Short mmCIF file of C-alpha atoms and ligand atoms in Angstrom, two decimals:
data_model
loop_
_atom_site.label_atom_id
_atom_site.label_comp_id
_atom_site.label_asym_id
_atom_site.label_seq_id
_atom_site.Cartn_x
_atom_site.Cartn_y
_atom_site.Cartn_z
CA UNK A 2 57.46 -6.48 -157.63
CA UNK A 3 61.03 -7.31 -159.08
CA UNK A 4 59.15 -9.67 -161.64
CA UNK A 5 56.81 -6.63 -162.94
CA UNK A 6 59.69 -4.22 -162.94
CA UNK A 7 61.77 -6.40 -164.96
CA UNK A 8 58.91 -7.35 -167.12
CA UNK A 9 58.18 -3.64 -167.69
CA UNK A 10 61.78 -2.56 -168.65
CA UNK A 11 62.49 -6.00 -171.01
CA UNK A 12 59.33 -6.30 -172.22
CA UNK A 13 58.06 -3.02 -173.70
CA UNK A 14 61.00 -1.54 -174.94
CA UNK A 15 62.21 2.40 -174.89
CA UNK A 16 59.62 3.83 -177.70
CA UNK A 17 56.73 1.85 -175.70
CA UNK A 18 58.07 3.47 -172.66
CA UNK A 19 58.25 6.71 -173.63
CA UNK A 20 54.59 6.83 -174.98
CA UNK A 21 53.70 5.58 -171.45
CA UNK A 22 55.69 7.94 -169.84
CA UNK A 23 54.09 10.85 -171.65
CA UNK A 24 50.17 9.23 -170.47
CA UNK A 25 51.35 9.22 -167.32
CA UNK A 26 49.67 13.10 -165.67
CA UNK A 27 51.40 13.93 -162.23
CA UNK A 28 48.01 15.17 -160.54
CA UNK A 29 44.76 13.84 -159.81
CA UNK A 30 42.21 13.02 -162.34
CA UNK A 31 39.46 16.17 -163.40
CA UNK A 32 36.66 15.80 -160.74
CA UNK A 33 34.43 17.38 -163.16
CA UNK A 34 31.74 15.47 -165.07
CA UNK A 35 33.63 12.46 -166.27
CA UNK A 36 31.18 10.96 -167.56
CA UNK A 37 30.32 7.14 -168.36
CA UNK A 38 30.69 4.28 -169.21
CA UNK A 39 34.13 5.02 -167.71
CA UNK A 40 36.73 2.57 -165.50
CA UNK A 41 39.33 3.08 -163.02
CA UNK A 42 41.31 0.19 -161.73
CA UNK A 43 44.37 0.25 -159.40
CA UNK A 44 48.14 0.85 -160.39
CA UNK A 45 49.64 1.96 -163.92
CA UNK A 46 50.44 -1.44 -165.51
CA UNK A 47 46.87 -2.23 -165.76
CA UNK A 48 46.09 -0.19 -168.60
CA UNK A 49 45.67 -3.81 -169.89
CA UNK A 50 43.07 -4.97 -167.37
CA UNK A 51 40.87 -1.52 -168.23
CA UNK A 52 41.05 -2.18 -171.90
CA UNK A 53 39.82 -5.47 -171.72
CA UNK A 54 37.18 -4.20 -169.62
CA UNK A 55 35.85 -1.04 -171.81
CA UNK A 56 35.56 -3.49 -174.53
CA UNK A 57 32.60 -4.65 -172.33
CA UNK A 58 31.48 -1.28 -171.24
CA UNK A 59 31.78 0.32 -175.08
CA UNK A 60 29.52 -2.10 -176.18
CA UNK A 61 26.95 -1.04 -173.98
CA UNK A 62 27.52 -4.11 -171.21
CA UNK A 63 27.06 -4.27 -167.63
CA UNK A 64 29.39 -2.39 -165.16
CA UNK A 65 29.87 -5.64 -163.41
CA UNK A 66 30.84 -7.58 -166.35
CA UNK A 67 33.56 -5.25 -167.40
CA UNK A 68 35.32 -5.27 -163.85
CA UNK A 69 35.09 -9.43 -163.97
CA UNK A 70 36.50 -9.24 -167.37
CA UNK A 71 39.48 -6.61 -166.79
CA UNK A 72 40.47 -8.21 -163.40
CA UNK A 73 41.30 -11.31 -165.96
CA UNK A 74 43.88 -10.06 -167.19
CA UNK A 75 46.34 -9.61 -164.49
CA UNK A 76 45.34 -12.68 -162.48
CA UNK A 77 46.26 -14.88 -165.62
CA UNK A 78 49.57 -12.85 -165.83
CA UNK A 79 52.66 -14.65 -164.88
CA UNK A 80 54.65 -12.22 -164.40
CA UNK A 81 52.26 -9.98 -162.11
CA UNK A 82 53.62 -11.14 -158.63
CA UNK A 83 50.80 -9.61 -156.81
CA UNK A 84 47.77 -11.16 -158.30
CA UNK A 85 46.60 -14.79 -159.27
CA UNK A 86 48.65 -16.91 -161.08
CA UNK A 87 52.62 -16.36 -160.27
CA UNK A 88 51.40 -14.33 -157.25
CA UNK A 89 54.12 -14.51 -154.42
CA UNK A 90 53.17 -17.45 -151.59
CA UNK A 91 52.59 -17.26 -148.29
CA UNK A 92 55.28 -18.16 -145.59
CA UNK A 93 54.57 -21.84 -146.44
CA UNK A 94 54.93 -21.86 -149.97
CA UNK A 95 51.68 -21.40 -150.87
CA UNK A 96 49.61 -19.26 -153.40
CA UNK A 97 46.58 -18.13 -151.88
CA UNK A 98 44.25 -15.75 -153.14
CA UNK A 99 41.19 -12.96 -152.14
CA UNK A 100 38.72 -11.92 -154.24
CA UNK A 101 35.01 -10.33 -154.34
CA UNK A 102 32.68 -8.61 -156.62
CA UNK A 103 29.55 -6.37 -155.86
CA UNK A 104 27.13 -5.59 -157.97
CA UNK A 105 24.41 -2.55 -158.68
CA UNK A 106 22.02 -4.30 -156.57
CA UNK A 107 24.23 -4.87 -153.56
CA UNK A 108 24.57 -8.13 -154.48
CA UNK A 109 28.34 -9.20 -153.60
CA UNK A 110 30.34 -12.54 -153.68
CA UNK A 111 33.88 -13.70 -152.19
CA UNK A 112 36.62 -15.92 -151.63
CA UNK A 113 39.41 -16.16 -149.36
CA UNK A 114 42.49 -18.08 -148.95
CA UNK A 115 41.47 -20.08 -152.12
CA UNK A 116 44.18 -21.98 -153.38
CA UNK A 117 44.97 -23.62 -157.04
CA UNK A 118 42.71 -21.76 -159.01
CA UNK A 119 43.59 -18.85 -161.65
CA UNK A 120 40.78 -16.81 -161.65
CA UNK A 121 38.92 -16.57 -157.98
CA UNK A 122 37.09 -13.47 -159.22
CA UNK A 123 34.69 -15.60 -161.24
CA UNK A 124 34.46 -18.33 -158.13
CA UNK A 125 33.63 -15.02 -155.97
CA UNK A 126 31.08 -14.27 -158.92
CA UNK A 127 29.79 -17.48 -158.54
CA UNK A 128 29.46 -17.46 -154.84
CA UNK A 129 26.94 -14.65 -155.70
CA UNK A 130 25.14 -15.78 -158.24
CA UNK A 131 24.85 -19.53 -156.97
CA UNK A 132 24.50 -19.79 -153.26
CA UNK A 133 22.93 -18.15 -150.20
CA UNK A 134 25.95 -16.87 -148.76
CA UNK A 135 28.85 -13.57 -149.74
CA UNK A 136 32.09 -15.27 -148.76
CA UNK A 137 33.32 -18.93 -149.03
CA UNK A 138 36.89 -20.03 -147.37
CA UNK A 139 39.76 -22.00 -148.25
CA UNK A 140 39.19 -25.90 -148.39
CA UNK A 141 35.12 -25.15 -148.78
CA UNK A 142 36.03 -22.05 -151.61
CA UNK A 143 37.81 -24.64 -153.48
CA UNK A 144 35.51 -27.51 -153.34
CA UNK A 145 32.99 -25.04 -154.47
CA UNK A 146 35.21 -23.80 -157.41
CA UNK A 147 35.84 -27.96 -158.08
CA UNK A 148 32.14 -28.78 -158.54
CA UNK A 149 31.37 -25.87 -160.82
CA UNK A 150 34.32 -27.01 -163.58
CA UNK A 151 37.15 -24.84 -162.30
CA UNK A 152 40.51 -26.69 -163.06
CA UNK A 153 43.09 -26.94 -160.22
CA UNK A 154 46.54 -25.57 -161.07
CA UNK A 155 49.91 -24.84 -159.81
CA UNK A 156 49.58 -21.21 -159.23
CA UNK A 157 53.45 -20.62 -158.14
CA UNK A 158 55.94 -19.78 -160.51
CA UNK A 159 59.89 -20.71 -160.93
CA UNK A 160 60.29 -17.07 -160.33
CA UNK A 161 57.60 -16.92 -157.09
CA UNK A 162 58.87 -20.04 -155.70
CA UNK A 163 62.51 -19.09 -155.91
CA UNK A 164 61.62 -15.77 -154.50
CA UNK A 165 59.87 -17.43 -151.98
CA UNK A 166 63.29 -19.60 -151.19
CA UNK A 167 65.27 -16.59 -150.72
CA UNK A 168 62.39 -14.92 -148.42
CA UNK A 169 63.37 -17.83 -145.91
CA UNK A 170 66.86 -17.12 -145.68
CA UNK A 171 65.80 -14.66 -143.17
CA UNK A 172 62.26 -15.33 -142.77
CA UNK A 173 60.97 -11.42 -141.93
CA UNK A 174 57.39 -10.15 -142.24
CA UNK A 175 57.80 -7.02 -144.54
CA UNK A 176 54.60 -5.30 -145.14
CA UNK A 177 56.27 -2.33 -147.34
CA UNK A 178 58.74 -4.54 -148.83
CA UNK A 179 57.33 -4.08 -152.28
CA UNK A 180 57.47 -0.24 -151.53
CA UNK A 181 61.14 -0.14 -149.90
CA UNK A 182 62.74 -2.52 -153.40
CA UNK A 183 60.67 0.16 -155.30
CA UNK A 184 61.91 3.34 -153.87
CA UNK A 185 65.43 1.14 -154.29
CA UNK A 186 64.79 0.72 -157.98
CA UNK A 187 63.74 4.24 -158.46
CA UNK A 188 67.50 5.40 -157.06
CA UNK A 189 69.22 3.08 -159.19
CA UNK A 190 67.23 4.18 -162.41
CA UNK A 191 68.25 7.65 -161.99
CA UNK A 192 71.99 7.01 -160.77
CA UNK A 193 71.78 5.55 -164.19
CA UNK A 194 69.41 8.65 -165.93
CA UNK A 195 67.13 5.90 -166.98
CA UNK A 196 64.40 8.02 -167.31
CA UNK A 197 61.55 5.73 -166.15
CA UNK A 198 58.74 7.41 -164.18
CA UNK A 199 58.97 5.94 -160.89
CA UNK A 200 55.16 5.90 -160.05
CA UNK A 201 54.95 3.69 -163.34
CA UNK A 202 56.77 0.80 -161.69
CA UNK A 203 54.46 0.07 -158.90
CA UNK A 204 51.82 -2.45 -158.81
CA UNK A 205 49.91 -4.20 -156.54
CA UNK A 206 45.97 -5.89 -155.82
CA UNK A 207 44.06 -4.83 -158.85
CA UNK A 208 40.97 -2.68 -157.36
CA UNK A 209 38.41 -2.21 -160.76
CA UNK A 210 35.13 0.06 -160.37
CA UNK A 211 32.98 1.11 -163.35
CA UNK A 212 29.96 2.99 -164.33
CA UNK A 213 28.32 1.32 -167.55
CA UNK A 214 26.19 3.04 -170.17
CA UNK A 215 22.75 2.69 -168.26
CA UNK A 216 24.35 4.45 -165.18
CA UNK A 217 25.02 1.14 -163.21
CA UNK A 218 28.32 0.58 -160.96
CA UNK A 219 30.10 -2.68 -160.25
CA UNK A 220 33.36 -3.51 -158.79
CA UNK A 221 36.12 -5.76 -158.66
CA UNK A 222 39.20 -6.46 -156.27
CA UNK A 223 41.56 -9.38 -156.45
CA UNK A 224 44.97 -10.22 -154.85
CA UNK A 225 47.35 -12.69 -153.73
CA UNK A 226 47.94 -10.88 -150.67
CA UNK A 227 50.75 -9.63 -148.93
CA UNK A 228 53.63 -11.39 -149.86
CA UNK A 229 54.72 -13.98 -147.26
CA UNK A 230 51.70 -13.78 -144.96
CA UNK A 231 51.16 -16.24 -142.70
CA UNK A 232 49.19 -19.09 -143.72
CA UNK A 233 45.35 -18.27 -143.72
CA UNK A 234 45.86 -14.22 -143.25
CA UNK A 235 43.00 -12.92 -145.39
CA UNK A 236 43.69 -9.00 -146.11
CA UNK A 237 41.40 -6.56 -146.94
CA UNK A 238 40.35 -7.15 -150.70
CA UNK A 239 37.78 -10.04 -150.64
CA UNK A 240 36.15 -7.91 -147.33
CA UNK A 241 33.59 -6.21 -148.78
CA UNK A 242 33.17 -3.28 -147.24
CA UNK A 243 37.21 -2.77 -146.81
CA UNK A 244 38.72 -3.96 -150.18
CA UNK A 245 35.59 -3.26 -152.05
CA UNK A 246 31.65 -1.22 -151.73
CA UNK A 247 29.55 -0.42 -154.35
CA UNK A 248 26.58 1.62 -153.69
CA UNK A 249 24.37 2.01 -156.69
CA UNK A 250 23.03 5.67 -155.24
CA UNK A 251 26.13 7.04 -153.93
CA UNK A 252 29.18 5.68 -155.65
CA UNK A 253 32.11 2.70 -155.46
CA UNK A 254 35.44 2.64 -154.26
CA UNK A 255 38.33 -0.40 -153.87
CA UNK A 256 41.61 -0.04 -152.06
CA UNK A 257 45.11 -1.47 -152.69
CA UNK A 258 47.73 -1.27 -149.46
CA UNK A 259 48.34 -2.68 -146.22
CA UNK A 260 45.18 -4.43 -145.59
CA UNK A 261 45.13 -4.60 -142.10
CA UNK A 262 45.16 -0.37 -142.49
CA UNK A 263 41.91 -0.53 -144.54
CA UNK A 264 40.00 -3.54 -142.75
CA UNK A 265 40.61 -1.31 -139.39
CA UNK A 266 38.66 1.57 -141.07
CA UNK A 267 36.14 -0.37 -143.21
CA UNK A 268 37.89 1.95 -145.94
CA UNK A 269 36.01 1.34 -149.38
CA UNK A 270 32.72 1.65 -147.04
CA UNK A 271 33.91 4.83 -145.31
CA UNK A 272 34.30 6.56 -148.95
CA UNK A 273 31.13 5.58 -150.82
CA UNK A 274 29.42 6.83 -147.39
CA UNK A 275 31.26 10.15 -147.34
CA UNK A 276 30.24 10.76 -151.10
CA UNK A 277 26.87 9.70 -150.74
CA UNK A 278 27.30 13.06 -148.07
CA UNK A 279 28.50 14.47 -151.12
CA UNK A 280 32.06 14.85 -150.85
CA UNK A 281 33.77 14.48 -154.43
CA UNK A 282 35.70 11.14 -154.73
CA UNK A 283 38.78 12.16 -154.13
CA UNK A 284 38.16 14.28 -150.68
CA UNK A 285 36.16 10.90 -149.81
CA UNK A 286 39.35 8.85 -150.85
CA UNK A 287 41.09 11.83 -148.31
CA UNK A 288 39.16 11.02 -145.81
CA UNK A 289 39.52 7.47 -145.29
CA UNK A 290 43.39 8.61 -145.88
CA UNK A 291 43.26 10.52 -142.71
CA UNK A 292 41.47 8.07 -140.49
CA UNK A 293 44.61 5.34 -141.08
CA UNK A 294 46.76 8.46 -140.51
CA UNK A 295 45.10 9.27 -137.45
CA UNK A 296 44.89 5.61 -136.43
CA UNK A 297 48.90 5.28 -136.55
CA UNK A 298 50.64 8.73 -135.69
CA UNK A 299 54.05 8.39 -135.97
CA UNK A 300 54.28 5.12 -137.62
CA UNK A 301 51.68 6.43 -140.36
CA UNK A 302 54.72 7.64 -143.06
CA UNK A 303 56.08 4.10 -142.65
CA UNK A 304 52.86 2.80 -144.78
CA UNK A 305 51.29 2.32 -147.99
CA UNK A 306 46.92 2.46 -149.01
CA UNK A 307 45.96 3.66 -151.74
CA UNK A 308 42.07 4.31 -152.61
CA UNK A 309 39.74 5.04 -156.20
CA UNK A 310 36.06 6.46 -155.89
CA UNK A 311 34.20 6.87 -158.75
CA UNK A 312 30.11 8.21 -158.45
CA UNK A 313 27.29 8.35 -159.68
CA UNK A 314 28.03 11.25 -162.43
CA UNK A 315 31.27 9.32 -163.47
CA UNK A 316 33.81 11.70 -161.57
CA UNK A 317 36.52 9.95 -160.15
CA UNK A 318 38.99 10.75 -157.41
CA UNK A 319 41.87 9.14 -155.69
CA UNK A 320 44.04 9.29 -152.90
CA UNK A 321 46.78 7.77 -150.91
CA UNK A 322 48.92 7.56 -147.85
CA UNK A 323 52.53 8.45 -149.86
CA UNK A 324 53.34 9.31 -153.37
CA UNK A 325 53.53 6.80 -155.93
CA UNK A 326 50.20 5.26 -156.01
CA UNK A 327 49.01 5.50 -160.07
CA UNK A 328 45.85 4.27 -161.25
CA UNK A 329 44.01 4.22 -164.71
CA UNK A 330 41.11 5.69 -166.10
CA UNK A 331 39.03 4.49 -169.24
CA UNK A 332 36.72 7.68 -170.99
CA UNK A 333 36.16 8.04 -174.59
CA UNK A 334 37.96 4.79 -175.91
CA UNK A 335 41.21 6.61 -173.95
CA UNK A 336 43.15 5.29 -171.13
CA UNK A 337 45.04 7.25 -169.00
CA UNK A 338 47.36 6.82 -166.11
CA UNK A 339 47.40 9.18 -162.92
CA UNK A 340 49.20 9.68 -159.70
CA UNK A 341 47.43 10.05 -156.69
CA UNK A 342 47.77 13.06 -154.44
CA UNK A 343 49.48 11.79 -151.08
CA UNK A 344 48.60 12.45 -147.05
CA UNK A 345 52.80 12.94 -147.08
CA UNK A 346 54.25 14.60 -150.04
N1 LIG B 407 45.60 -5.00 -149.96
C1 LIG B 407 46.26 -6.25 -150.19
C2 LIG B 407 46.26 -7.08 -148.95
O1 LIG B 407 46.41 -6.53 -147.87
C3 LIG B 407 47.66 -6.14 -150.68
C4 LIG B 407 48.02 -5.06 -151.66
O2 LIG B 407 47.20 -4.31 -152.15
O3 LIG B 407 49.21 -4.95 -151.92
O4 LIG B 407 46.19 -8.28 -149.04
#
């Protein structure tokens, strides 16, 4: 998180910043006739990740294609500390990443715990496309990513690492760590009437759905985890079902968040069944919402989910547990950025 912020204020500079600013709407997204091709992916700074992936979906591509391809982007990104390469480790020091795609055929791939490799999305593609099973695990994910030509790298940045280094000083399991530095930020940017929209600093897992030309939906979700998990704690993103569900007939949804929170709920499941009832996508996002809420009473305000639906007719909807989850929406050759409406306001 402290990498992305910084990259975001050195890198774009003020007149970028302000043109972001003014894309970024404070409510929900229309739930009226959207339309298609369109994509929505996970957190503002991935603006990037949609473009790359309505270059696929403008062209007339598959739905599928275009999530594979925008998901790319921030797992080759450095300084995205969330996400493949320069991801923050585990508790040992070690990059590990989830990952799964589903297709408009039900057809779904993933991999967990996978280690040294930049892009698991297209291993989890691969798992789909080449073998008889949905999810493949640490040593056996990367010996299948070896024999099909993927490279082994070192996926853990100066900046990670040294993170990481400081992390042990004290050694404590923070779940909303990323969320408690933000909401730290945000005070320190307006002490200083830095006029940055808070939502726009956030980022975490990259959760990509799409509806293509032909009406087809595919999906997306990638992560390197919770930062400082233990060693072999697989979250909800490469669970299809939780992290991910695409439902060619009744619509596709991804989640970003406190995995454990969405697992426990079978979240991205729970939505594209509730609009299949025909509930639009964002009272479908609610309700998931309010089954985590229910699920932890009190200590409910204390965490972070975030989910994106998107059916059948191309209306898309959103929803979270508090404010500040953004997410993006390609329609038209436009990309915009939205914040989610929150359980606690
Ligand atoms: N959902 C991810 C996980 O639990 C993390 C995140 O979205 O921040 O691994």
């Amino acid at each position: 998180m402290l990498n992305r912020r910084k990259f975001i204020l050195t890198s774009l500079g003020a007149s970028v910043a302000a043109s972001l600013f003014r894309g970024v709407a404070k409510a929900s997204a229309p739930q009226t006739s959207a339309g298609k091709p369109v994509v929505v992916s996970t957190w503002a700074p991935n603006v990037k990740a949609n473009r790359a992936a309505w270059e696929v979906l403008s062209s007339g591509g598959r739905a599928l294609d275009a999530v594979v391809k925008g998901v790319q982007i921030p797992e080759a990104d450095p300084e995205d500390n969330s996400v493949g390469y320069g991801g923050l480790p585990d508790r040992d020091g070690r990059v590990t990443l989830d990952s799964c795609v589903m297709d408009e055929f039900g057809q779904c791939g993933s991999v967990m715990a996978l280690e040294h490799i930049m892009h698991p999305v297209l291993v989890a593609k691969l798992v789909m496309e080449k073998t008889p099973h949905v999810q493949l695990v640490g040593e056996g994910a990367l010996r299948f990513a070896l024999e099909n030509g993927f490279q082994k790298q070192n996926l853990l940045t100066p900046e990670s690492e040294k993170a990481w280094k400081e992390w042990l000083k004290r050694s404590q399991y923070d779940p909303m760590r990323s969320v408690h530095e933000l909401e730290e930020k945000i005070k320190k940017l307006q002490l200083n009437n830095i006029p940055w929209p808070s939502a726009y600093l956030n980022h975490d897992t990259i959760g990509m759905i799409a509806l293509d030309r032909k009406g087809n939906l595919g999906g997306a979700c990638t992560t390197s985890g919770m930062a400082f998990k233990m060693h072999g704690r697989v979250g909800d993103s490469p669970i299809i079902g939780a992290g991910l569900y695409v439902d060619n007939e009744a619509g596709a949804a991804t989640a970003t968040g406190i995995g454990e929170e969405v697992v426990k709920i079978c979240g991205a499941h729970t939505i594209t069944e509730a609009m299949r009832r025909g509930l639009s996508p964002e009272a479908a996002c609610k309700e998931a919402i309010r089954r985590i809420v229910k699920n932890n009473g009190e200590k409910a305000k204390n965490i972070q989910v975030g989910f994106i639906a998107l059916n059948k007719k191309g209306q898309v909807g959103a929803f979270a547990v508090r404010k500040g989850f953004t997410y993006c929406v390609t329609l038209n050759h436009q990309t915009k950025v939205y914040e989610a409406k929150s359980w606690f306001v």
